[in-house]
Structures are given as structure tokens and as C-alpha cells.
mmCIF file of N, CA and C in Angstrom:
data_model
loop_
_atom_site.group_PDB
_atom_site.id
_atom_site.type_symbol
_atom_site.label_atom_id
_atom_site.label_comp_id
_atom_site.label_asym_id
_atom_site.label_seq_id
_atom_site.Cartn_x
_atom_site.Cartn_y
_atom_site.Cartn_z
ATOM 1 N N UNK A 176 8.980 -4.186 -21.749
ATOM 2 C CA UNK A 176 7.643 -4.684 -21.497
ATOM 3 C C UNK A 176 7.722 -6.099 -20.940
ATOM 4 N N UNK A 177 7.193 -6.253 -19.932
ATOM 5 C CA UNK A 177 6.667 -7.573 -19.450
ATOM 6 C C UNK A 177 5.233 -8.128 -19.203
ATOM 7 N N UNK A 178 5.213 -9.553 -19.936
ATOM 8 C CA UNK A 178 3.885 -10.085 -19.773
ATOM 9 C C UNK A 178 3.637 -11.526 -19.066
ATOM 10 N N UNK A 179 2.368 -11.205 -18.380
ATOM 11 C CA UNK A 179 2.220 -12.703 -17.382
ATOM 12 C C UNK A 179 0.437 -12.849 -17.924
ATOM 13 N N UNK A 180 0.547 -14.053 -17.839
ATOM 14 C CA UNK A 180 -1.230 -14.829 -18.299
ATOM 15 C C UNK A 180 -2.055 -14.394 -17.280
ATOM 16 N N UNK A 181 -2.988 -14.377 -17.583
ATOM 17 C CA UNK A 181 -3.945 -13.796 -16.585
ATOM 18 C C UNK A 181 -3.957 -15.018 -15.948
ATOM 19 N N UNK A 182 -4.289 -16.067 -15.585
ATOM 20 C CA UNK A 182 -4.148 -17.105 -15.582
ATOM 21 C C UNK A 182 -2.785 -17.235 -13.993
ATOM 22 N N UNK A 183 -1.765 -16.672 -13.971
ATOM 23 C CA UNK A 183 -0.565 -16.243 -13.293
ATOM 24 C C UNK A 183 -1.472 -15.366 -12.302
ATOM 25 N N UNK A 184 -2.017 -14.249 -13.072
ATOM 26 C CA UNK A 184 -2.103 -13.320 -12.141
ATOM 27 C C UNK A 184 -3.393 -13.705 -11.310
ATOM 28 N N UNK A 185 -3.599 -14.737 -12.035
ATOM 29 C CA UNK A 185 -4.824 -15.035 -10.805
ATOM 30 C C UNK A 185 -4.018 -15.829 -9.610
ATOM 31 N N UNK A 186 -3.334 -16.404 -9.976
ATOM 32 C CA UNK A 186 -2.552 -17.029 -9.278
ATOM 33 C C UNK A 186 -2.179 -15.983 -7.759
ATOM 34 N N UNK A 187 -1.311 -14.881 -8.204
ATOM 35 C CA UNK A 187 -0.379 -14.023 -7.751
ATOM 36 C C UNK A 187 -1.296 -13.483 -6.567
ATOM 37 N N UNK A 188 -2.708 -12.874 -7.428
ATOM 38 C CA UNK A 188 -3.965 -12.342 -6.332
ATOM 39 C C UNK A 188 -3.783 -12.955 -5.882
ATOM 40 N N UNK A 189 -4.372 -14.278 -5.815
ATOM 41 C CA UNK A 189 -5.424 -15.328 -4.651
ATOM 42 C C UNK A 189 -4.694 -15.287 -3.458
ATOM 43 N N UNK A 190 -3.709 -15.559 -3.917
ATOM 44 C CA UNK A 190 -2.021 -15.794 -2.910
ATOM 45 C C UNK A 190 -2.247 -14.781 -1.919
ATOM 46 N N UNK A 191 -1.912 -13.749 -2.614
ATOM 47 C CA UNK A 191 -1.820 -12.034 -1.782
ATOM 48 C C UNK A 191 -2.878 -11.984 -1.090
ATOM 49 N N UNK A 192 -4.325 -12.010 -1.531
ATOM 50 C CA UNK A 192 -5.601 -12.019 -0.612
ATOM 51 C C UNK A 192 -5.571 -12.729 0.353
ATOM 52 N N UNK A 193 -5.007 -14.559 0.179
ATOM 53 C CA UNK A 193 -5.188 -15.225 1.235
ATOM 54 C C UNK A 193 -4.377 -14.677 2.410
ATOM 55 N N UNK A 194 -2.738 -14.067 1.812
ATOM 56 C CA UNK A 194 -1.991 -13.452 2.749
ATOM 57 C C UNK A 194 -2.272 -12.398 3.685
ATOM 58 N N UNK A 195 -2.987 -11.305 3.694
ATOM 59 C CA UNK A 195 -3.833 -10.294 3.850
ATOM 60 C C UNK A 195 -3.959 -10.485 5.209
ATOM 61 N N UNK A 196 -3.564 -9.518 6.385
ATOM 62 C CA UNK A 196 -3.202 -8.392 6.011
ATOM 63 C C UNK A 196 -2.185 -8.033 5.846
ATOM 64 N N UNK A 197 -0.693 -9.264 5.489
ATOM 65 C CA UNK A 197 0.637 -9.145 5.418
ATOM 66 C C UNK A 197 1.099 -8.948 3.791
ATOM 67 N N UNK A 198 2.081 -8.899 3.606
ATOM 68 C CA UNK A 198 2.499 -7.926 2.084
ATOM 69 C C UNK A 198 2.554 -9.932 1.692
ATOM 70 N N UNK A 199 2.120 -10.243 0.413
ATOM 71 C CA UNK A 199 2.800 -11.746 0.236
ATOM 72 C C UNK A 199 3.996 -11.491 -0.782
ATOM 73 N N UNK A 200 4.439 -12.522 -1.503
ATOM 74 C CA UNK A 200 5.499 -11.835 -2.097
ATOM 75 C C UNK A 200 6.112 -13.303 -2.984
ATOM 76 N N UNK A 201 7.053 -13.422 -3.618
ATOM 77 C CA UNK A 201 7.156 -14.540 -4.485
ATOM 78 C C UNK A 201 8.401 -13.874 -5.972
ATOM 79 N N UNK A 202 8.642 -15.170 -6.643
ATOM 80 C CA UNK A 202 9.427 -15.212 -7.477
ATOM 81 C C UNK A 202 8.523 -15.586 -9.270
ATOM 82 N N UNK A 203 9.389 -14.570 -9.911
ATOM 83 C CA UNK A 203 8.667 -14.410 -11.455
ATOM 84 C C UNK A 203 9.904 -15.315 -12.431
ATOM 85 N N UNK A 204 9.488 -16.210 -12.856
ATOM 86 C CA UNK A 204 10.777 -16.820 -14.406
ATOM 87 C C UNK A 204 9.914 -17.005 -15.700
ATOM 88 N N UNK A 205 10.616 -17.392 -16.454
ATOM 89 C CA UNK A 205 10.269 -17.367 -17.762
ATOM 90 C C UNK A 205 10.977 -16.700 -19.061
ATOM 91 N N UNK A 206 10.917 -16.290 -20.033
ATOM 92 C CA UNK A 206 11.871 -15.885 -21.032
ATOM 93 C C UNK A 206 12.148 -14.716 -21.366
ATOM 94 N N UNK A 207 13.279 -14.179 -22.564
ATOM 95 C CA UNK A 207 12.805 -12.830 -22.690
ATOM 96 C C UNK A 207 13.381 -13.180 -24.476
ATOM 97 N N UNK A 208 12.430 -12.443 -25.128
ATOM 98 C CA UNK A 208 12.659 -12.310 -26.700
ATOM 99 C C UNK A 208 12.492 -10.769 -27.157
ATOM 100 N N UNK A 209 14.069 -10.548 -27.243
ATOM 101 C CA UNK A 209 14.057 -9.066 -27.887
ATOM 102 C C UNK A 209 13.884 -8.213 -26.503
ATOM 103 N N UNK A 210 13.146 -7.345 -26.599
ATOM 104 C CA UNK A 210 12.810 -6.421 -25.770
ATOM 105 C C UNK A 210 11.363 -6.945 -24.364
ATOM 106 N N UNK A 211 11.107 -8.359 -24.844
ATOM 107 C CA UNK A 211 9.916 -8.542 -24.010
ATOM 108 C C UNK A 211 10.636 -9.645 -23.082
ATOM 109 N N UNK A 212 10.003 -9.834 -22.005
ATOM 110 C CA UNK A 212 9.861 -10.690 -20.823
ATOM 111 C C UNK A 212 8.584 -11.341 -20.680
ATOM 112 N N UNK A 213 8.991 -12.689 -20.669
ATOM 113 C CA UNK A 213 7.629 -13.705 -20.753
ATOM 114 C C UNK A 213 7.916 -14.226 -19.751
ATOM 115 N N UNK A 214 6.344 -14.172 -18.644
ATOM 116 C CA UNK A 214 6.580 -14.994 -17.488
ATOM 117 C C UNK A 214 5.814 -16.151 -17.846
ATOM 118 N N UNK A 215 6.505 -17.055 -17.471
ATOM 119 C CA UNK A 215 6.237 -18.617 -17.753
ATOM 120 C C UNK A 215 5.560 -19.253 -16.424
ATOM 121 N N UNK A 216 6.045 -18.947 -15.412
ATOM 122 C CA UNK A 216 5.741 -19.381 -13.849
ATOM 123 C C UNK A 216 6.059 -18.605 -13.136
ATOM 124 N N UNK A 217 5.173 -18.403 -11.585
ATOM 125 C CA UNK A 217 5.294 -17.780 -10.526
ATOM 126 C C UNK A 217 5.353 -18.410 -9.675
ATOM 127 N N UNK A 218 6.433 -18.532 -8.657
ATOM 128 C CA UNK A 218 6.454 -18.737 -7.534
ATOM 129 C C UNK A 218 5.841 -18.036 -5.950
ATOM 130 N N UNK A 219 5.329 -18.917 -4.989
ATOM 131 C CA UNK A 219 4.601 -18.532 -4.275
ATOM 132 C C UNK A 219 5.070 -18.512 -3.169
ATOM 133 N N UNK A 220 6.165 -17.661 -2.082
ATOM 134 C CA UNK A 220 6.983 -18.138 -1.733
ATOM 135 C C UNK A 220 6.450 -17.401 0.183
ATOM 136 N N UNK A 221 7.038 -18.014 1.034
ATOM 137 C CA UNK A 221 6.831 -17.134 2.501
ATOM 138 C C UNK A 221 6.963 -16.018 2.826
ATOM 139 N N UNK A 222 6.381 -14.777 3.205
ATOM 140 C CA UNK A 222 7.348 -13.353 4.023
ATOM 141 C C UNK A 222 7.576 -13.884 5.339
ATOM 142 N N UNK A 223 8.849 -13.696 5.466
ATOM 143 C CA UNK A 223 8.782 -14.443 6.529
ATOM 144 C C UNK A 223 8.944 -13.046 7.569
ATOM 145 N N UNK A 224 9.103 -11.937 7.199
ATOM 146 C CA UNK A 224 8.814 -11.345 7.850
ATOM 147 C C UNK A 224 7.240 -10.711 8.688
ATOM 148 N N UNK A 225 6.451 -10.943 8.235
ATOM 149 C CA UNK A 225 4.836 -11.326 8.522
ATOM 150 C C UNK A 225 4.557 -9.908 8.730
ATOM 151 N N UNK A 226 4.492 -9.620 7.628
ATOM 152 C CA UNK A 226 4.701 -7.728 8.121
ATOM 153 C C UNK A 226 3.532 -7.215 7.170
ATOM 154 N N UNK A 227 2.899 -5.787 7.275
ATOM 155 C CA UNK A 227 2.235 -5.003 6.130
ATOM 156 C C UNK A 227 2.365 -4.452 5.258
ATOM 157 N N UNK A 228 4.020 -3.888 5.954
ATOM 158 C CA UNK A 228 4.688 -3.009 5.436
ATOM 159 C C UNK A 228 6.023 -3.503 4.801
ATOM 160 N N UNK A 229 6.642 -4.601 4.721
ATOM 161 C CA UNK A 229 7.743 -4.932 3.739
ATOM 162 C C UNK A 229 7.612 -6.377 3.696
ATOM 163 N N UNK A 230 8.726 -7.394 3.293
ATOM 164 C CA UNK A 230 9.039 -8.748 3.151
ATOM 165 C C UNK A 230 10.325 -8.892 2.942
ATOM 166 N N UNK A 231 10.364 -9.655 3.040
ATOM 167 C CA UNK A 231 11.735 -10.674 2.919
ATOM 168 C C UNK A 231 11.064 -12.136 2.686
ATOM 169 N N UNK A 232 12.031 -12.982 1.386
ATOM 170 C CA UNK A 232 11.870 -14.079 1.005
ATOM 171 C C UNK A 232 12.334 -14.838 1.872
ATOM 172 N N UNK A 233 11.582 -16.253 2.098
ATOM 173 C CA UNK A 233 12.151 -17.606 2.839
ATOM 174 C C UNK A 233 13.367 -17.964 1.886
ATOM 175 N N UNK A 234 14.525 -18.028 2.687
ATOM 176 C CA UNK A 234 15.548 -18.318 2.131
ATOM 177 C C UNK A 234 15.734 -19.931 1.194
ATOM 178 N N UNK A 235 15.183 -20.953 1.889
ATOM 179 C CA UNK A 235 14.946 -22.081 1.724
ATOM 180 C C UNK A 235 13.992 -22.148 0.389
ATOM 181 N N UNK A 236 13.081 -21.696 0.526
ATOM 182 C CA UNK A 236 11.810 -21.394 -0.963
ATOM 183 C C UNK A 236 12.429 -20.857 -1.969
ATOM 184 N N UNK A 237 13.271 -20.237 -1.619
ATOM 185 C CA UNK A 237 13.572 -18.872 -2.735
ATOM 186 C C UNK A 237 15.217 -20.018 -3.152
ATOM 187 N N UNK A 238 15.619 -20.713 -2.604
ATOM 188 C CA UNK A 238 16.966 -21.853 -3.011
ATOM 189 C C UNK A 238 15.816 -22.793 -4.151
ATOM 190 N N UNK A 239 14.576 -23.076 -3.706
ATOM 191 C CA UNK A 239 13.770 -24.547 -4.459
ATOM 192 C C UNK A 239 13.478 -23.732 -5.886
ATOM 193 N N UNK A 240 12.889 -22.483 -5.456
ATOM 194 C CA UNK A 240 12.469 -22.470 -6.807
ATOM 195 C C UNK A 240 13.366 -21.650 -7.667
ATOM 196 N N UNK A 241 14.759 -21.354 -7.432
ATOM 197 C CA UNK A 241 16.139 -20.985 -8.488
ATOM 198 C C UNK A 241 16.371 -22.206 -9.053
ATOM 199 N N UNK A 242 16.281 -23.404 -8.045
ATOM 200 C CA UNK A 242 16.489 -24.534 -8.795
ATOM 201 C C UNK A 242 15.401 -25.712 -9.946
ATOM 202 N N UNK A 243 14.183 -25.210 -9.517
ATOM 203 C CA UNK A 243 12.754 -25.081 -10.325
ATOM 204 C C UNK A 243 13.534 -24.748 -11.679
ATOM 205 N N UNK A 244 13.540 -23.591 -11.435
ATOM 206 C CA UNK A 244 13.723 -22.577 -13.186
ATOM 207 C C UNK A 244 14.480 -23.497 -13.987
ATOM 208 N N UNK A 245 15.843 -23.397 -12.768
ATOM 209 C CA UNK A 245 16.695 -24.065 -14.050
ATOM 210 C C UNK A 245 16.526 -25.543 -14.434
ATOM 211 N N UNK A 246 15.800 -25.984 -13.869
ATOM 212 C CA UNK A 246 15.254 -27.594 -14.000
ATOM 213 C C UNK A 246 14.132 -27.172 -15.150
ATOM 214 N N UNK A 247 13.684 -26.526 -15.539
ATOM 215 C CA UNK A 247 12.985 -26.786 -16.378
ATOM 216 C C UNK A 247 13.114 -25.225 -17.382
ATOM 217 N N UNK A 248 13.889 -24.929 -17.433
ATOM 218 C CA UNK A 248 14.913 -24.098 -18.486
ATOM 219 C C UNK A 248 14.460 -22.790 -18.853
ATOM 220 N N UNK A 249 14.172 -22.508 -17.823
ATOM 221 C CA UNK A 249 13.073 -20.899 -16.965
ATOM 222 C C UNK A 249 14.320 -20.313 -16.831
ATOM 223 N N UNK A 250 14.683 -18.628 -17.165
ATOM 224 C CA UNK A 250 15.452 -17.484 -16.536
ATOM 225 C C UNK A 250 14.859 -16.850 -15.335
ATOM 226 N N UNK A 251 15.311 -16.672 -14.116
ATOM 227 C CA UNK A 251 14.938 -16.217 -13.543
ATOM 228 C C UNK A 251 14.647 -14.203 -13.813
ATOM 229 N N UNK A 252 13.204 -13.782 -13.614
ATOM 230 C CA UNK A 252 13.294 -12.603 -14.316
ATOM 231 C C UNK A 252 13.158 -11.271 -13.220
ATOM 232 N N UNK A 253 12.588 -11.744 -11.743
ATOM 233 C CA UNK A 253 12.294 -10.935 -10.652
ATOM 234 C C UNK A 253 11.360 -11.668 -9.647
ATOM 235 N N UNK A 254 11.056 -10.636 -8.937
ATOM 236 C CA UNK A 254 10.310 -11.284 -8.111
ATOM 237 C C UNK A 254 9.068 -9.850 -8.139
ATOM 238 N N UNK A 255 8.207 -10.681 -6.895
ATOM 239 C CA UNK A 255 6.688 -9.773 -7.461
ATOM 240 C C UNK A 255 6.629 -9.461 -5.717
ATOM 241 N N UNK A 256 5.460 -8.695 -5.130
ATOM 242 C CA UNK A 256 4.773 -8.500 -3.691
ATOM 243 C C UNK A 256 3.865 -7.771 -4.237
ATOM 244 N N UNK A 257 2.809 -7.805 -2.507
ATOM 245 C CA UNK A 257 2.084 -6.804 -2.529
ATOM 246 C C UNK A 257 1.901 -5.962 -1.463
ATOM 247 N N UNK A 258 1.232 -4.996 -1.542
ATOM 248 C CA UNK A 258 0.989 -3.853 -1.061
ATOM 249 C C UNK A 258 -0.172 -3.831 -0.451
ATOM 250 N N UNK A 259 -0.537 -4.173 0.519
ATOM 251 C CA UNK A 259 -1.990 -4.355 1.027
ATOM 252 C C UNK A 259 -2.649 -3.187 0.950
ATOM 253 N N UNK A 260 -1.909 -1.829 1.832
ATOM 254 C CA UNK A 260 -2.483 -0.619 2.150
ATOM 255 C C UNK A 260 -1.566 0.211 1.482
ATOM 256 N N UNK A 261 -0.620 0.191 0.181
ATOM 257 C CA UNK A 261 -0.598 1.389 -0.602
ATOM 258 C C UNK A 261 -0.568 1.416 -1.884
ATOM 259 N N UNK A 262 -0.640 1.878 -2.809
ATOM 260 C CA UNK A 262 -0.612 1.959 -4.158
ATOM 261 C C UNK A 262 0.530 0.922 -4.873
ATOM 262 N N UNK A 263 0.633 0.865 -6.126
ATOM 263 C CA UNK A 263 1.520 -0.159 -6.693
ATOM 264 C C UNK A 263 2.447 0.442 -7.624
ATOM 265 N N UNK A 264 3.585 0.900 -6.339
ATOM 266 C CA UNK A 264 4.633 1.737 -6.698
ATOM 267 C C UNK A 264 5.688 1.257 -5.735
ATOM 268 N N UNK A 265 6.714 1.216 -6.287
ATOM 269 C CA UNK A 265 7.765 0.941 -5.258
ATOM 270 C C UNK A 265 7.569 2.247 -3.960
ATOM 271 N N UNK A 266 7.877 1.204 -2.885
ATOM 272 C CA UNK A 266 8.032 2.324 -1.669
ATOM 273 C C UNK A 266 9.463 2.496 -1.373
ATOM 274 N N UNK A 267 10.382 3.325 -0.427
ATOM 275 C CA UNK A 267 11.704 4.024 -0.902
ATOM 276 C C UNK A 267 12.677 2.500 -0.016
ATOM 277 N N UNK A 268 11.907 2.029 0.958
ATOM 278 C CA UNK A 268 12.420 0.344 1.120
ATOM 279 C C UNK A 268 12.556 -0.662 0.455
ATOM 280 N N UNK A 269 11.425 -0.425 -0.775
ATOM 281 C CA UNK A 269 11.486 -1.256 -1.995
ATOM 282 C C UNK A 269 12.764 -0.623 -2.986
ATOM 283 N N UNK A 270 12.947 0.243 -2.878
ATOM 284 C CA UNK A 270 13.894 1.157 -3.881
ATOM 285 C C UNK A 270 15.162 0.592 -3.134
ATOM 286 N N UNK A 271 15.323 0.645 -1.966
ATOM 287 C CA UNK A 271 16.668 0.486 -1.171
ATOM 288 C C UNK A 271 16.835 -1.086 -1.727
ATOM 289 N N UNK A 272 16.291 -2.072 -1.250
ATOM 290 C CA UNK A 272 16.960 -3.264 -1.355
ATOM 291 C C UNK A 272 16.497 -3.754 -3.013
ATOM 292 N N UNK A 273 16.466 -3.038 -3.861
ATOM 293 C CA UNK A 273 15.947 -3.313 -5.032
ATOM 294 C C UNK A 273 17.786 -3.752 -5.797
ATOM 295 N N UNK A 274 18.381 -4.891 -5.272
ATOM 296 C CA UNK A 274 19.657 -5.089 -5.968
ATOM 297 C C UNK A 274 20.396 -5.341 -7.162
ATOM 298 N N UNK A 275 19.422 -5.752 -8.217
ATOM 299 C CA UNK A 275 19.316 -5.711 -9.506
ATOM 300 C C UNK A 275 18.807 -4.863 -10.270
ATOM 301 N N UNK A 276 18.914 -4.458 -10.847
ATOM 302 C CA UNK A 276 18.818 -3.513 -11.749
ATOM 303 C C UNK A 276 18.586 -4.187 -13.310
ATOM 304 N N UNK A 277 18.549 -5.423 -13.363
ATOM 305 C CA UNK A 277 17.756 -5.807 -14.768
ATOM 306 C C UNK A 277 16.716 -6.757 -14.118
ATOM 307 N N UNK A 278 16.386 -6.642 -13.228
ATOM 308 C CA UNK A 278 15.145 -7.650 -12.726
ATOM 309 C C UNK A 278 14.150 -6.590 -12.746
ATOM 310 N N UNK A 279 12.721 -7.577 -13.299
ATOM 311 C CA UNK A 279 11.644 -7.191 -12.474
ATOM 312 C C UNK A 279 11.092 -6.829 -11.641
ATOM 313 N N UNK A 280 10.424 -5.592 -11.136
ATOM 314 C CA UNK A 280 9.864 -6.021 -9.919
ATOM 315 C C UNK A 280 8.382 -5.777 -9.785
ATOM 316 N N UNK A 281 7.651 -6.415 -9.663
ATOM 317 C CA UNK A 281 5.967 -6.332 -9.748
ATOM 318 C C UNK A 281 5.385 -5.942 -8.382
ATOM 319 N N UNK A 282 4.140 -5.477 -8.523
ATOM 320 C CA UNK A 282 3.968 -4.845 -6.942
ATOM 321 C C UNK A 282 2.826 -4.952 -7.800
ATOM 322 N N UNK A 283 1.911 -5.725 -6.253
ATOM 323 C CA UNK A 283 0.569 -5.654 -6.919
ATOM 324 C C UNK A 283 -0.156 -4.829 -5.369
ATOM 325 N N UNK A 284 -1.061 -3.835 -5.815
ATOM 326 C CA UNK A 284 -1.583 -3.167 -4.911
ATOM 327 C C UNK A 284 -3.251 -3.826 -4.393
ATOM 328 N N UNK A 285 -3.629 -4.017 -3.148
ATOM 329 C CA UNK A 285 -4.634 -4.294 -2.838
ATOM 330 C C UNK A 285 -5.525 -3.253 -1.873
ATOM 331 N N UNK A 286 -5.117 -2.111 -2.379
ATOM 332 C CA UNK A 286 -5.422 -0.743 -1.151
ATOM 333 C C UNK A 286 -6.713 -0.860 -1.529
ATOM 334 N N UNK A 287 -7.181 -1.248 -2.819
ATOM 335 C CA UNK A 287 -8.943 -0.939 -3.191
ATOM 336 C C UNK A 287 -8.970 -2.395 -3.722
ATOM 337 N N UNK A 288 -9.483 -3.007 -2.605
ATOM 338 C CA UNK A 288 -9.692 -4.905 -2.394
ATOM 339 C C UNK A 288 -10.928 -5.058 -3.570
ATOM 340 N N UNK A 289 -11.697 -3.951 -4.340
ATOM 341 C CA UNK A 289 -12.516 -4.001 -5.539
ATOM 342 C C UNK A 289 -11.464 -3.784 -7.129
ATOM 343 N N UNK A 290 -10.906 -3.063 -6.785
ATOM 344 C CA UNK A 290 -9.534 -2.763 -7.635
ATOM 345 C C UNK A 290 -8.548 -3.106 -7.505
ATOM 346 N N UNK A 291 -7.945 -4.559 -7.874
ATOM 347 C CA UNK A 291 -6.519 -4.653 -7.844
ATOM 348 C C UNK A 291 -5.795 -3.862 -8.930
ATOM 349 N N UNK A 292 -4.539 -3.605 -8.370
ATOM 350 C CA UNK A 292 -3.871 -3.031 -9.517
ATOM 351 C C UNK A 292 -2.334 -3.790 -9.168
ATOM 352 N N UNK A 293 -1.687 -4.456 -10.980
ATOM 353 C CA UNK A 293 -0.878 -4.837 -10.542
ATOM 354 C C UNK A 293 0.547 -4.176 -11.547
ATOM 355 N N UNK A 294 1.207 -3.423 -11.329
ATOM 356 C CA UNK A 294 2.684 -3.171 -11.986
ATOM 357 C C UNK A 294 3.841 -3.504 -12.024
ATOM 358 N N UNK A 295 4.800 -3.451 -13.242
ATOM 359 C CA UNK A 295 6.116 -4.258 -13.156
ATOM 360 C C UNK A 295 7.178 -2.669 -13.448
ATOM 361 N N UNK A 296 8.191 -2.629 -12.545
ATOM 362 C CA UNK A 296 9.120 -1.803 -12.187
ATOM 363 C C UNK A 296 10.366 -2.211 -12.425
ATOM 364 N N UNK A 297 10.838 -1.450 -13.349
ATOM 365 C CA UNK A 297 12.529 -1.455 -13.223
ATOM 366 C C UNK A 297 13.117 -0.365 -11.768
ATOM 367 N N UNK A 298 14.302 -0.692 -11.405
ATOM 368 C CA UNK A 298 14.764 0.174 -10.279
ATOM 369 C C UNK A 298 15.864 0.105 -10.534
ATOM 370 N N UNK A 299 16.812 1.257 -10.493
ATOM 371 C CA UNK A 299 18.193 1.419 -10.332
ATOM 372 C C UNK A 299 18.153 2.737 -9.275
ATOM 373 N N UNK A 300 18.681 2.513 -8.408
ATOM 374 C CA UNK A 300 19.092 3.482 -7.479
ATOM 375 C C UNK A 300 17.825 3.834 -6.696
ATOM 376 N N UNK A 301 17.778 5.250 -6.713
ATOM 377 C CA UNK A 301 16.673 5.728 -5.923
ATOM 378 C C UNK A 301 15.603 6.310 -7.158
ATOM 379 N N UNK A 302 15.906 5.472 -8.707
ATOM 380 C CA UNK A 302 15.179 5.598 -9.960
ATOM 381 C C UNK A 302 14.058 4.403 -9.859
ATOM 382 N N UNK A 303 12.659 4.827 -10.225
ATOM 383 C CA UNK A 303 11.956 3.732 -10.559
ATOM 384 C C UNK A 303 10.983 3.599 -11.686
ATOM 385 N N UNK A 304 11.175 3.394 -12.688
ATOM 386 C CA UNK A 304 10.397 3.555 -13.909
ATOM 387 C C UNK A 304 9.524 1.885 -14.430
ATOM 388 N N UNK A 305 8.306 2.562 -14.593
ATOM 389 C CA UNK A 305 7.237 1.854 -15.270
ATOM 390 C C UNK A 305 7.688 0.870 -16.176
ATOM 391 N N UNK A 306 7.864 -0.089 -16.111
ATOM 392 C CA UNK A 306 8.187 -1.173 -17.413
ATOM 393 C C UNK A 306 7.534 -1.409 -18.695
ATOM 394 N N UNK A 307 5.985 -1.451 -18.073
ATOM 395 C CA UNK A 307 4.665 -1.923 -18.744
ATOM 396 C C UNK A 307 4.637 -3.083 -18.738
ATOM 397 N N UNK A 308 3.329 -3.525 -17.875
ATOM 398 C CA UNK A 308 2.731 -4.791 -18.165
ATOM 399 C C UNK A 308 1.548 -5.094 -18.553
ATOM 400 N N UNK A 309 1.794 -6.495 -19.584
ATOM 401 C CA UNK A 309 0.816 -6.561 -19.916
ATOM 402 C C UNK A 309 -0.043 -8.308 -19.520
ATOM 403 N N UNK A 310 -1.515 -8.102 -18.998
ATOM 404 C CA UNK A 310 -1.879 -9.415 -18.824
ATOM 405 C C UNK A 310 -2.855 -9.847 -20.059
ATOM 406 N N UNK A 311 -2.433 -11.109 -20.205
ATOM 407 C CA UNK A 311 -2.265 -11.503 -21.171
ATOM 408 C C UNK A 311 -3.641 -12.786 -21.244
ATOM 409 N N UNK A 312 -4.942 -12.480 -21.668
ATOM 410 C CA UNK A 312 -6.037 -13.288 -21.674
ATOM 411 C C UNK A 312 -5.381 -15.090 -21.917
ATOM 412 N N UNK A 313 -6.008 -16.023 -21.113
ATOM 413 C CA UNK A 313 -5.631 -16.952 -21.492
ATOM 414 C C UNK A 313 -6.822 -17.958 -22.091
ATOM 415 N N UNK A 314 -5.800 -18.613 -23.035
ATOM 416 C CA UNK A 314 -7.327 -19.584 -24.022
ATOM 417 C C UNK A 314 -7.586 -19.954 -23.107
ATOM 418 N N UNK A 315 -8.879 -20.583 -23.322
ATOM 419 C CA UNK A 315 -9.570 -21.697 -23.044
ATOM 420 C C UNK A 315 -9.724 -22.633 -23.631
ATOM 421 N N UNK A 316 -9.129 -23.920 -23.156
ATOM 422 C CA UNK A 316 -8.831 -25.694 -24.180
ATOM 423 C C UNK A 316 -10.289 -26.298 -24.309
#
């Protein structure tokens, strides 16, 4: 199970909407206790491929914020995208370059711009199973 603050995931939307109609995409850190994954921070990072249909991270962004984490004592846990025009499931390109196999991977779908839907995926191979996530109401100070 992995959980991010709603608070994050507002974050993660806004990002993706402003990106629209290209997939946006970014980096997830934070902890893990026991069996859970706590995202602490999201990174907001370039596709630099400017595409609908896949991404690739800015190499340069994706160097600042590995060094983010460990500056402030964050595990790096995955990274997240979205899906403008399909559901929030890995697609078999997402499955291909999916190189870890204990990372995260979140896919937030914007096919119904009234319905976001956002999921976290384990992947090994051409396997992709549901993690469960959960968002996580945040106080108000």
C-alpha cells in the first residue's frame, strides 16, 4: 500500500492539467514503514518528450531532485504520469521501460477531465498489479 496527502495530489493534478494535452510526469519520495510507502514529496519534473502518448524524464530535473531526497533524508519511492486520453493502468510502453520492480508507479488518468482517477502500480515484467492507494485527507492548521 501506498499513501500520498491529498494535499500532493492536488499538487500532481494541477501539474498534469496545466500539462494537457501532453502526458506530465514527475518523481514520488518519502518513507516506507513495514509494508506501507509514505510519500513525503512530489516532484514536478519536464516530458521532455511533449507527447500524449508516453514521457521521458528531463535528465537534469530528475539529477536535482535524487539529490533533493537525499538532502533532506527522503527514499526515493517511484515516479508518477499521466494519461490524458486513457485509463489509469499501465500501457504495455509503460510495462516495457518499467525498470524497477520495487518502485512505484502512479498513473493518474485524465480521460474523464470530471473524474480524475489516480493509481499506484507495481510492475515486473509484462506483470502489473494494483498496489493500493490511498489519499490521505490533510488537516487543516
Amino acid at each position: 500500500m501506498i499513501k500520498i496527502s491529498e494535499s500532493d495530489y492536488i499538487i500532481i493534478l494541477k501539474h498534469a492539467e496545466s500539462c494537457l494535452p501532453e502526458e506530465a510526469c514527475g518523481l514520488i519520495a518519502g518513507e516506507i514503514k513495514g509494508d506501507e510507502k509514505l510519500i513525503r514529496k512530489v516532484y514536478l519534473l519536464t516530458n521532455t518528450d511533449h507527447s500524449n502518448e508516453h514521457f521521458s524524464l528531463d535528465p537534469k530535473e530528475q539529477l536535482a531532485a535524487v539529490k533533493d531526497m537525499r538532502a533532506e533524508g527522503l527514499v526515493p519511492l517511484g515516479n508518477w504520469h499521466s494519461h490524458p486520453e486513457s485509463p489509469s493502468r499501465p500501457s504495455e510502453e509503460d510495462k516495457r521501460l518499467a525498470f524497477d520492480s520495487k518502485a512505484s508507479y502512479l498513473i493518474l488518468s485524465l480521460m474523464d477531465r470530471n473524474s480524475p482517477v489516480l493509481n499506484s502500480f507495481k510492475i515486473s515484467g509484462d506483470t502489473a498489479e494494483n498496489e493500493g492507494l490511498v489519499i490521505e485527507k490533510t488537516e487543516k492548521e
